[in-house]
Structures are given as structure tokens and as C-alpha cells.
Amino acid sequence: MTVNARKIRLLMALRRNGVTDTQVLAAIERIPRDLFVPDAFQDQAWEDTALPIDLGQTISQPLIVALMTQALELSDRQKVLEIGTGSGYQAAILSRLVRRVYTVERLKPLLDEAEKRFQALRLHNITTRHGDGTKGWPEQAPFERILVTAAGGPDAPKDLTDQLAVGGVMVIPLGGGYREERVVRIRRTETGLTREDLWPVRFVPLLSDPPSETDQPARSA
Ligand code: SAH
């Protein structure tokens, strides 16, 4: 099967599974996912599946990327913060849909690779930072949108909700116990935060301690 045929098959699967936003579908179509996937998994780059990247992390399943992106209710004037750059794929999708993307990753080698991909694709509206994303990016706050692509505890980190603009939306997988995260949408209104449960999901954990030799392998499929 050609790459194009695989791509069309993926887009049809996303539509069947509730991705209706044509701008999100167009972004998935235009960002070459194969560039974000390790050589050993090239044949699966356009399959609707999460794949391993370096250091025990994963590039998320395209359906999850598309649904989380859609759940953010994006428009092209917004400034978005992403926590968990990983391969950079999700940041690349966001960069086609909004004004500016700020993305934070705790594992430097992954961030270096992601930056090379942004350069190669000329995605000049993405700014990266190496560090603990649970602290957000205070110098750039507030953000109209925040997307967390690693699973947090029962509640969103306070530093992140504090950096959400009034009228802003955050999408974040929250646990639960082992393999029991749910994607949650949090909105900041004039009077406080509202929380809406969207769907169940599995993600690698959001870790706030510094990286170490004993980092656990990803528990996401
Ligand atoms: N969005 C990525 C997939 C994310 S995998 C993609 O499109 O490929 C989750 C990532 O979150 C991993 O790379 C992990 O290292 C990172 N991560 C986990 N905890 C973090 C934290 N506190 N701050 C920043 N990044 C974190």
C-alpha cells in the first residue's frame, strides 16, 4: 500500500471515530508522521497506533492526538502551551492551527530531536523548553489553551491551571489508578474552574522529578 493510501485509510478511521473538525483532519494529513517515528517502525507510521520513541516514551495514537486537538476548540489567534513534547508530533499538529505553540519536555535528548524536526518542516511558530512542564511557562502565561500529553494525578497541576487565561481551555489526561486515566477538559471562567470528563485513555506518566538513570519505561501501549 502506498503512503497516500495509508494516509487516506487513517483519515477515514479518524472520521469514523468522531474526528469531525476539518482543520484538525487537514493538519493530520499535512504533517508527515513518518518523520516523527523511529526507523524500525516506519511501516506503521500511518497506522492508528501509538509507537515507541526513545527513552521509553511514545508518540501518541493519531486518534488521541486528533480528539485531544479537537477538544481544545482551537482558533488561529491563540497561544497554546503543550506539556510533553515527546517526538514533537502533537506540537507540529498544533502549530498548523494556532498562532504560537510553547512546548516543554523533561528529557533533553527527545527535545533535541523534536527541534530538528520542527526546523526540517519549517514550523517556526513553535518555541521549546527543557524542564518540568508541571510548572508551566510563567514568563509566557497566560495561555488561551493548554494541552498535557502525559497522565497526571487526580487533579491538574495548580501551576498549570493558574496559567490558563479566563475563557481558556485545558485538556489533560488525569488518573485514576494504573492504566485508568481519563481525558478531562478544564475551563477557566470568570468565577473559577469547571471540569468535564471526556473519555478513557492510557498515557505515559507526567513526572515532575528530574530525569534519572532509573526512569521507568513507558506503561502506555
Ligand atoms: N506529545 C508527544 C507524546 C507525549 S509522550 C508526541 O506527540 O510525540 C509524553 C511525554 O511527556 C514524554 O516525552 C515525557 O518525557 C514527557 N513528560 C512527562 N512528564 C513531564 C513533565 N513533568 N514535564 C515535561 N515533559 C514531561
PDB file of C-alpha atoms and ligand atoms in Angstrom:
ATOM      1  CA  MET A   1       0.000   0.000   0.000  1.00  0.00           C
ATOM      2  CA  THR A   2       1.343   3.471  -0.842  1.00  0.00           C
ATOM      3  CA  VAL A   3       1.845   6.155   1.818  1.00  0.00           C
ATOM      4  CA  ASN A   4      -1.043   8.049   0.290  1.00  0.00           C
ATOM      5  CA  ALA A   5      -3.394   5.091   0.538  1.00  0.00           C
ATOM      6  CA  ARG A   6      -2.339   4.534   4.161  1.00  0.00           C
ATOM      7  CA  LYS A   7      -2.919   8.204   4.904  1.00  0.00           C
ATOM      8  CA  ILE A   8      -6.427   8.126   3.415  1.00  0.00           C
ATOM      9  CA  ARG A   9      -7.231   4.990   5.386  1.00  0.00           C
ATOM     10  CA  LEU A  10      -6.067   6.703   8.597  1.00  0.00           C
ATOM     11  CA  LEU A  11      -8.145   9.829   7.910  1.00  0.00           C
ATOM     12  CA  MET A  12     -11.225   7.673   7.300  1.00  0.00           C
ATOM     13  CA  ALA A  13     -10.649   5.853  10.587  1.00  0.00           C
ATOM     14  CA  LEU A  14     -10.373   9.184  12.425  1.00  0.00           C
ATOM     15  CA  ARG A  15     -13.658  10.406  10.879  1.00  0.00           C
ATOM     16  CA  ARG A  16     -15.403   7.166  11.827  1.00  0.00           C
ATOM     17  CA  ASN A  17     -14.223   7.625  15.396  1.00  0.00           C
ATOM     18  CA  GLY A  18     -15.569  11.120  15.907  1.00  0.00           C
ATOM     19  CA  VAL A  19     -12.985  13.493  14.439  1.00  0.00           C
ATOM     20  CA  THR A  20     -15.236  15.966  12.618  1.00  0.00           C
ATOM     21  CA  ASP A  21     -13.087  19.113  12.669  1.00  0.00           C
ATOM     22  CA  THR A  22     -11.884  19.518   9.076  1.00  0.00           C
ATOM     23  CA  GLN A  23      -8.948  21.710  10.141  1.00  0.00           C
ATOM     24  CA  VAL A  24      -7.713  19.008  12.500  1.00  0.00           C
ATOM     25  CA  LEU A  25      -8.051  16.391   9.748  1.00  0.00           C
ATOM     26  CA  ALA A  26      -6.181  18.658   7.325  1.00  0.00           C
ATOM     27  CA  ALA A  27      -3.344  19.098   9.842  1.00  0.00           C
ATOM     28  CA  ILE A  28      -3.065  15.317  10.319  1.00  0.00           C
ATOM     29  CA  GLU A  29      -2.971  14.930   6.543  1.00  0.00           C
ATOM     30  CA  ARG A  30      -0.250  17.543   6.079  1.00  0.00           C
ATOM     31  CA  ILE A  31       2.178  16.744   8.903  1.00  0.00           C
ATOM     32  CA  PRO A  32       4.329  13.754   7.839  1.00  0.00           C
ATOM     33  CA  ARG A  33       4.015  11.420  10.833  1.00  0.00           C
ATOM     34  CA  ASP A  34       6.756   9.194   9.382  1.00  0.00           C
ATOM     35  CA  LEU A  35       9.256  11.958  10.220  1.00  0.00           C
ATOM     36  CA  PHE A  36       8.409  11.579  13.931  1.00  0.00           C
ATOM     37  CA  VAL A  37       8.553   7.773  14.046  1.00  0.00           C
ATOM     38  CA  PRO A  38      11.781   5.737  14.530  1.00  0.00           C
ATOM     39  CA  ASP A  39      13.185   3.885  11.502  1.00  0.00           C
ATOM     40  CA  ALA A  40      12.196   0.491  12.900  1.00  0.00           C
ATOM     41  CA  PHE A  41       8.507   1.460  12.840  1.00  0.00           C
ATOM     42  CA  GLN A  42       8.314   3.292   9.502  1.00  0.00           C
ATOM     43  CA  ASP A  43       5.889   0.736   8.088  1.00  0.00           C
ATOM     44  CA  GLN A  44       3.430   1.650  10.875  1.00  0.00           C
ATOM     45  CA  ALA A  45       3.848   5.430  10.702  1.00  0.00           C
ATOM     46  CA  TRP A  46       0.362   5.911   9.194  1.00  0.00           C
ATOM     47  CA  GLU A  47      -1.352   3.262  11.282  1.00  0.00           C
ATOM     48  CA  ASP A  48      -3.707   4.447  14.009  1.00  0.00           C
ATOM     49  CA  THR A  49      -1.444   3.281  16.796  1.00  0.00           C
ATOM     50  CA  ALA A  50       0.923   4.678  19.424  1.00  0.00           C
ATOM     51  CA  LEU A  51       4.562   3.775  18.725  1.00  0.00           C
ATOM     52  CA  PRO A  52       7.701   3.679  20.894  1.00  0.00           C
ATOM     53  CA  ILE A  53      10.208   6.532  20.615  1.00  0.00           C
ATOM     54  CA  ASP A  54      13.486   6.847  22.573  1.00  0.00           C
ATOM     55  CA  LEU A  55      13.871   6.696  26.368  1.00  0.00           C
ATOM     56  CA  GLY A  56      10.790   4.552  26.944  1.00  0.00           C
ATOM     57  CA  GLN A  57       8.372   7.237  25.688  1.00  0.00           C
ATOM     58  CA  THR A  58       5.734   7.056  22.965  1.00  0.00           C
ATOM     59  CA  ILE A  59       4.362   9.032  20.069  1.00  0.00           C
ATOM     60  CA  SER A  60       0.622   9.068  20.763  1.00  0.00           C
ATOM     61  CA  GLN A  61      -2.009   7.290  18.686  1.00  0.00           C
ATOM     62  CA  PRO A  62      -3.246   9.601  15.870  1.00  0.00           C
ATOM     63  CA  LEU A  63      -6.867   9.241  17.046  1.00  0.00           C
ATOM     64  CA  ILE A  64      -5.918  10.505  20.508  1.00  0.00           C
ATOM     65  CA  VAL A  65      -3.889  13.374  19.018  1.00  0.00           C
ATOM     66  CA  ALA A  66      -6.850  14.316  16.791  1.00  0.00           C
ATOM     67  CA  LEU A  67      -9.500  14.035  19.519  1.00  0.00           C
ATOM     68  CA  MET A  68      -7.457  15.991  22.076  1.00  0.00           C
ATOM     69  CA  THR A  69      -6.697  18.670  19.480  1.00  0.00           C
ATOM     70  CA  GLN A  70     -10.383  18.875  18.564  1.00  0.00           C
ATOM     71  CA  ALA A  71     -11.367  19.042  22.257  1.00  0.00           C
ATOM     72  CA  LEU A  72      -9.192  22.174  22.634  1.00  0.00           C
ATOM     73  CA  GLU A  73     -11.594  24.189  20.379  1.00  0.00           C
ATOM     74  CA  LEU A  74      -8.709  25.988  18.676  1.00  0.00           C
ATOM     75  CA  SER A  75      -8.679  29.151  16.609  1.00  0.00           C
ATOM     76  CA  ASP A  76      -5.818  30.726  14.735  1.00  0.00           C
ATOM     77  CA  ARG A  77      -5.146  33.669  17.079  1.00  0.00           C
ATOM     78  CA  GLN A  78      -4.351  31.530  20.109  1.00  0.00           C
ATOM     79  CA  LYS A  79      -1.211  30.878  22.103  1.00  0.00           C
ATOM     80  CA  VAL A  80      -1.024  27.242  23.236  1.00  0.00           C
ATOM     81  CA  LEU A  81       1.137  25.541  25.855  1.00  0.00           C
ATOM     82  CA  GLU A  82       1.886  21.835  25.405  1.00  0.00           C
ATOM     83  CA  ILE A  83       3.424  19.735  28.178  1.00  0.00           C
ATOM     84  CA  GLY A  84       5.304  16.626  26.990  1.00  0.00           C
ATOM     85  CA  THR A  85       6.876  17.379  23.593  1.00  0.00           C
ATOM     86  CA  GLY A  86       7.989  13.755  23.071  1.00  0.00           C
ATOM     87  CA  SER A  87       8.542  13.267  19.347  1.00  0.00           C
ATOM     88  CA  GLY A  88       7.120  16.724  18.605  1.00  0.00           C
ATOM     89  CA  TYR A  89       4.241  15.323  16.546  1.00  0.00           C
ATOM     90  CA  GLN A  90       1.425  16.837  18.611  1.00  0.00           C
ATOM     91  CA  ALA A  91       3.215  20.208  18.719  1.00  0.00           C
ATOM     92  CA  ALA A  92       3.567  20.094  14.919  1.00  0.00           C
ATOM     93  CA  ILE A  93      -0.171  19.461  14.527  1.00  0.00           C
ATOM     94  CA  LEU A  94      -0.962  22.362  16.880  1.00  0.00           C
ATOM     95  CA  SER A  95       1.429  24.655  15.026  1.00  0.00           C
ATOM     96  CA  ARG A  96      -0.735  24.419  11.890  1.00  0.00           C
ATOM     97  CA  LEU A  97      -3.843  25.510  13.788  1.00  0.00           C
ATOM     98  CA  VAL A  98      -2.807  28.311  16.140  1.00  0.00           C
ATOM     99  CA  ARG A  99      -0.609  31.401  16.284  1.00  0.00           C
ATOM    100  CA  ARG A 100       2.118  30.086  18.576  1.00  0.00           C
ATOM    101  CA  VAL A 101       2.965  26.841  20.361  1.00  0.00           C
ATOM    102  CA  TYR A 102       5.087  26.648  23.519  1.00  0.00           C
ATOM    103  CA  THR A 103       6.135  23.095  24.315  1.00  0.00           C
ATOM    104  CA  VAL A 104       8.000  21.718  27.345  1.00  0.00           C
ATOM    105  CA  GLU A 105       9.818  18.369  27.618  1.00  0.00           C
ATOM    106  CA  ARG A 106      11.764  16.975  30.592  1.00  0.00           C
ATOM    107  CA  LEU A 107      14.000  14.655  28.541  1.00  0.00           C
ATOM    108  CA  LYS A 108      16.580  16.752  26.681  1.00  0.00           C
ATOM    109  CA  PRO A 109      17.514  14.153  24.014  1.00  0.00           C
ATOM    110  CA  LEU A 110      13.867  13.931  22.911  1.00  0.00           C
ATOM    111  CA  LEU A 111      13.572  17.707  22.770  1.00  0.00           C
ATOM    112  CA  ASP A 112      16.729  17.979  20.629  1.00  0.00           C
ATOM    113  CA  GLU A 113      15.286  15.521  18.110  1.00  0.00           C
ATOM    114  CA  ALA A 114      11.904  17.262  18.096  1.00  0.00           C
ATOM    115  CA  GLU A 115      13.591  20.628  17.436  1.00  0.00           C
ATOM    116  CA  LYS A 116      15.384  19.187  14.399  1.00  0.00           C
ATOM    117  CA  ARG A 117      12.038  18.033  13.017  1.00  0.00           C
ATOM    118  CA  PHE A 118      10.454  21.479  13.535  1.00  0.00           C
ATOM    119  CA  GLN A 119      13.382  23.010  11.627  1.00  0.00           C
ATOM    120  CA  ALA A 120      13.138  20.487   8.810  1.00  0.00           C
ATOM    121  CA  LEU A 121       9.405  21.185   8.446  1.00  0.00           C
ATOM    122  CA  ARG A 122       9.917  24.958   8.856  1.00  0.00           C
ATOM    123  CA  LEU A 123       7.482  25.121  11.748  1.00  0.00           C
ATOM    124  CA  HIS A 124       8.799  28.436  13.016  1.00  0.00           C
ATOM    125  CA  ASN A 125       5.939  29.190  15.416  1.00  0.00           C
ATOM    126  CA  ILE A 126       6.991  26.510  17.923  1.00  0.00           C
ATOM    127  CA  THR A 127       9.107  27.512  20.937  1.00  0.00           C
ATOM    128  CA  THR A 128      10.617  24.756  23.080  1.00  0.00           C
ATOM    129  CA  ARG A 129      11.856  24.496  26.630  1.00  0.00           C
ATOM    130  CA  HIS A 130      13.687  21.767  28.515  1.00  0.00           C
ATOM    131  CA  GLY A 131      12.318  21.321  32.040  1.00  0.00           C
ATOM    132  CA  ASP A 132       9.480  20.288  34.277  1.00  0.00           C
ATOM    133  CA  GLY A 133       6.256  21.096  32.491  1.00  0.00           C
ATOM    134  CA  THR A 134       4.136  20.784  35.635  1.00  0.00           C
ATOM    135  CA  LYS A 135       5.435  24.270  36.436  1.00  0.00           C
ATOM    136  CA  GLY A 136       4.142  25.579  33.130  1.00  0.00           C
ATOM    137  CA  TRP A 137       5.873  28.533  31.442  1.00  0.00           C
ATOM    138  CA  PRO A 138       5.240  31.521  33.751  1.00  0.00           C
ATOM    139  CA  GLU A 139       7.066  34.052  31.544  1.00  0.00           C
ATOM    140  CA  GLN A 140       4.646  33.394  28.679  1.00  0.00           C
ATOM    141  CA  ALA A 141       1.431  32.970  30.695  1.00  0.00           C
ATOM    142  CA  PRO A 142      -1.494  33.287  30.443  1.00  0.00           C
ATOM    143  CA  PHE A 143      -2.293  30.747  27.716  1.00  0.00           C
ATOM    144  CA  GLU A 144      -5.616  30.501  25.899  1.00  0.00           C
ATOM    145  CA  ARG A 145      -5.110  26.767  25.604  1.00  0.00           C
ATOM    146  CA  ILE A 146      -3.048  24.169  27.490  1.00  0.00           C
ATOM    147  CA  LEU A 147      -2.604  20.556  26.367  1.00  0.00           C
ATOM    148  CA  VAL A 148      -0.925  17.993  28.582  1.00  0.00           C
ATOM    149  CA  THR A 149       0.160  14.819  26.768  1.00  0.00           C
ATOM    150  CA  ALA A 150       1.279  12.805  29.808  1.00  0.00           C
ATOM    151  CA  ALA A 151      -1.024  11.499  32.512  1.00  0.00           C
ATOM    152  CA  GLY A 152      -1.240  13.476  35.744  1.00  0.00           C
ATOM    153  CA  GLY A 153      -2.632  12.554  39.166  1.00  0.00           C
ATOM    154  CA  PRO A 154      -6.239  13.075  40.219  1.00  0.00           C
ATOM    155  CA  ASP A 155      -6.032  16.835  39.612  1.00  0.00           C
ATOM    156  CA  ALA A 156      -4.330  19.158  37.124  1.00  0.00           C
ATOM    157  CA  PRO A 157      -1.130  20.772  38.497  1.00  0.00           C
ATOM    158  CA  LYS A 158      -2.048  24.107  40.100  1.00  0.00           C
ATOM    159  CA  ASP A 159       0.737  25.989  38.308  1.00  0.00           C
ATOM    160  CA  LEU A 160      -0.881  24.968  35.007  1.00  0.00           C
ATOM    161  CA  THR A 161      -4.457  25.956  35.886  1.00  0.00           C
ATOM    162  CA  ASP A 162      -3.065  29.245  37.253  1.00  0.00           C
ATOM    163  CA  GLN A 163      -1.550  29.914  33.808  1.00  0.00           C
ATOM    164  CA  LEU A 164      -4.831  29.339  31.966  1.00  0.00           C
ATOM    165  CA  ALA A 165      -6.444  32.565  30.680  1.00  0.00           C
ATOM    166  CA  VAL A 166     -10.042  33.416  31.599  1.00  0.00           C
ATOM    167  CA  GLY A 167     -12.124  31.750  28.882  1.00  0.00           C
ATOM    168  CA  GLY A 168      -9.239  29.331  28.358  1.00  0.00           C
ATOM    169  CA  VAL A 169      -9.399  25.564  27.928  1.00  0.00           C
ATOM    170  CA  MET A 170      -7.053  22.855  29.191  1.00  0.00           C
ATOM    171  CA  VAL A 171      -7.150  19.242  28.024  1.00  0.00           C
ATOM    172  CA  ILE A 172      -5.306  16.774  30.260  1.00  0.00           C
ATOM    173  CA  PRO A 173      -5.384  13.031  31.000  1.00  0.00           C
ATOM    174  CA  LEU A 174      -5.956  12.555  34.741  1.00  0.00           C
ATOM    175  CA  GLY A 175      -5.865   9.361  36.856  1.00  0.00           C
ATOM    176  CA  GLY A 176      -7.183   7.113  38.314  1.00  0.00           C
ATOM    177  CA  GLY A 177      -5.012   4.293  39.198  1.00  0.00           C
ATOM    178  CA  TYR A 178      -2.825   2.145  36.998  1.00  0.00           C
ATOM    179  CA  ARG A 179      -3.967   2.405  33.357  1.00  0.00           C
ATOM    180  CA  GLU A 180      -7.104   4.276  34.312  1.00  0.00           C
ATOM    181  CA  GLU A 181      -6.672   7.797  33.074  1.00  0.00           C
ATOM    182  CA  ARG A 182      -9.454   9.866  31.618  1.00  0.00           C
ATOM    183  CA  VAL A 183      -9.115  12.840  29.327  1.00  0.00           C
ATOM    184  CA  VAL A 184     -10.580  15.822  31.132  1.00  0.00           C
ATOM    185  CA  ARG A 185     -11.423  19.292  29.811  1.00  0.00           C
ATOM    186  CA  ILE A 186     -10.976  22.153  32.249  1.00  0.00           C
ATOM    187  CA  ARG A 187     -12.251  25.666  31.539  1.00  0.00           C
ATOM    188  CA  ARG A 188     -11.376  28.829  33.395  1.00  0.00           C
ATOM    189  CA  THR A 189     -14.438  31.044  33.745  1.00  0.00           C
ATOM    190  CA  GLU A 190     -14.758  34.439  35.456  1.00  0.00           C
ATOM    191  CA  THR A 191     -15.654  32.635  38.657  1.00  0.00           C
ATOM    192  CA  GLY A 192     -13.312  29.629  38.671  1.00  0.00           C
ATOM    193  CA  LEU A 193     -12.644  26.270  37.029  1.00  0.00           C
ATOM    194  CA  THR A 194     -15.132  23.823  35.518  1.00  0.00           C
ATOM    195  CA  ARG A 195     -14.260  20.218  34.757  1.00  0.00           C
ATOM    196  CA  GLU A 196     -15.737  17.880  32.162  1.00  0.00           C
ATOM    197  CA  ASP A 197     -14.928  14.202  31.751  1.00  0.00           C
ATOM    198  CA  LEU A 198     -14.342  13.275  28.085  1.00  0.00           C
ATOM    199  CA  TRP A 199     -13.147   9.670  27.547  1.00  0.00           C
ATOM    200  CA  PRO A 200     -10.813   6.980  28.954  1.00  0.00           C
ATOM    201  CA  VAL A 201      -7.212   6.827  27.732  1.00  0.00           C
ATOM    202  CA  ARG A 202      -3.772   5.450  28.569  1.00  0.00           C
ATOM    203  CA  PHE A 203      -0.726   7.716  28.638  1.00  0.00           C
ATOM    204  CA  VAL A 204       2.854   7.661  29.860  1.00  0.00           C
ATOM    205  CA  PRO A 205       3.048   9.317  33.291  1.00  0.00           C
ATOM    206  CA  LEU A 206       3.617  13.001  33.940  1.00  0.00           C
ATOM    207  CA  LEU A 207       6.744  13.063  36.130  1.00  0.00           C
ATOM    208  CA  SER A 208       7.953  16.115  37.980  1.00  0.00           C
ATOM    209  CA  ASP A 209      11.178  14.755  39.457  1.00  0.00           C
ATOM    210  CA  PRO A 210      14.367  15.331  37.434  1.00  0.00           C
ATOM    211  CA  PRO A 211      15.213  12.643  34.834  1.00  0.00           C
ATOM    212  CA  SER A 212      17.427   9.829  36.124  1.00  0.00           C
ATOM    213  CA  GLU A 213      19.044   6.577  35.027  1.00  0.00           C
ATOM    214  CA  THR A 214      16.207   4.705  36.697  1.00  0.00           C
ATOM    215  CA  ASP A 215      13.432   6.242  34.611  1.00  0.00           C
ATOM    216  CA  GLN A 216      10.675   3.676  34.224  1.00  0.00           C
ATOM    217  CA  PRO A 217       9.794   2.509  30.734  1.00  0.00           C
ATOM    218  CA  ALA A 218       6.521   3.795  29.319  1.00  0.00           C
ATOM    219  CA  ARG A 219       3.435   1.966  30.519  1.00  0.00           C
ATOM    220  CA  SER A 220       1.371   3.153  27.591  1.00  0.00           C
ATOM    221  CA  ALA A 221       0.615   0.650  24.841  1.00  0.00           C
TER     222      ALA A 221
HETATM  223  N1  SAH B   1       3.150  14.747  22.634  1.00  0.00           N
HETATM  224  C1  SAH B   1       4.103  13.682  22.361  1.00  0.00           C
HETATM  225  C2  SAH B   1       3.836  12.393  23.105  1.00  0.00           C
HETATM  226  C3  SAH B   1       3.986  12.561  24.545  1.00  0.00           C
HETATM  227  S1  SAH B   1       4.651  11.205  25.443  1.00  0.00           S
HETATM  228  C4  SAH B   1       4.167  13.360  20.872  1.00  0.00           C
HETATM  229  O1  SAH B   1       3.367  13.923  20.105  1.00  0.00           O
HETATM  230  O2  SAH B   1       5.042  12.594  20.481  1.00  0.00           O
HETATM  231  C5  SAH B   1       4.759  12.103  26.984  1.00  0.00           C
HETATM  232  C6  SAH B   1       5.976  12.962  27.100  1.00  0.00           C
HETATM  233  O3  SAH B   1       5.826  13.719  28.284  1.00  0.00           O
HETATM  234  C7  SAH B   1       7.259  12.179  27.240  1.00  0.00           C
HETATM  235  O4  SAH B   1       8.188  12.588  26.278  1.00  0.00           O
HETATM  236  C8  SAH B   1       7.733  12.535  28.660  1.00  0.00           C
HETATM  237  O5  SAH B   1       9.140  12.608  28.772  1.00  0.00           O
HETATM  238  C9  SAH B   1       7.095  13.892  28.866  1.00  0.00           C
HETATM  239  N2  SAH B   1       6.910  14.315  30.248  1.00  0.00           N
HETATM  240  C10 SAH B   1       6.497  13.584  31.311  1.00  0.00           C
HETATM  241  N3  SAH B   1       6.446  14.351  32.416  1.00  0.00           N
HETATM  242  C11 SAH B   1       6.833  15.612  32.040  1.00  0.00           C
HETATM  243  C12 SAH B   1       6.997  16.843  32.727  1.00  0.00           C
HETATM  244  N4  SAH B   1       6.743  16.967  34.031  1.00  0.00           N
HETATM  245  N5  SAH B   1       7.400  17.920  32.022  1.00  0.00           N
HETATM  246  C13 SAH B   1       7.664  17.849  30.697  1.00  0.00           C
HETATM  247  N6  SAH B   1       7.538  16.688  29.995  1.00  0.00           N
HETATM  248  C14 SAH B   1       7.132  15.594  30.648  1.00  0.00           C
END
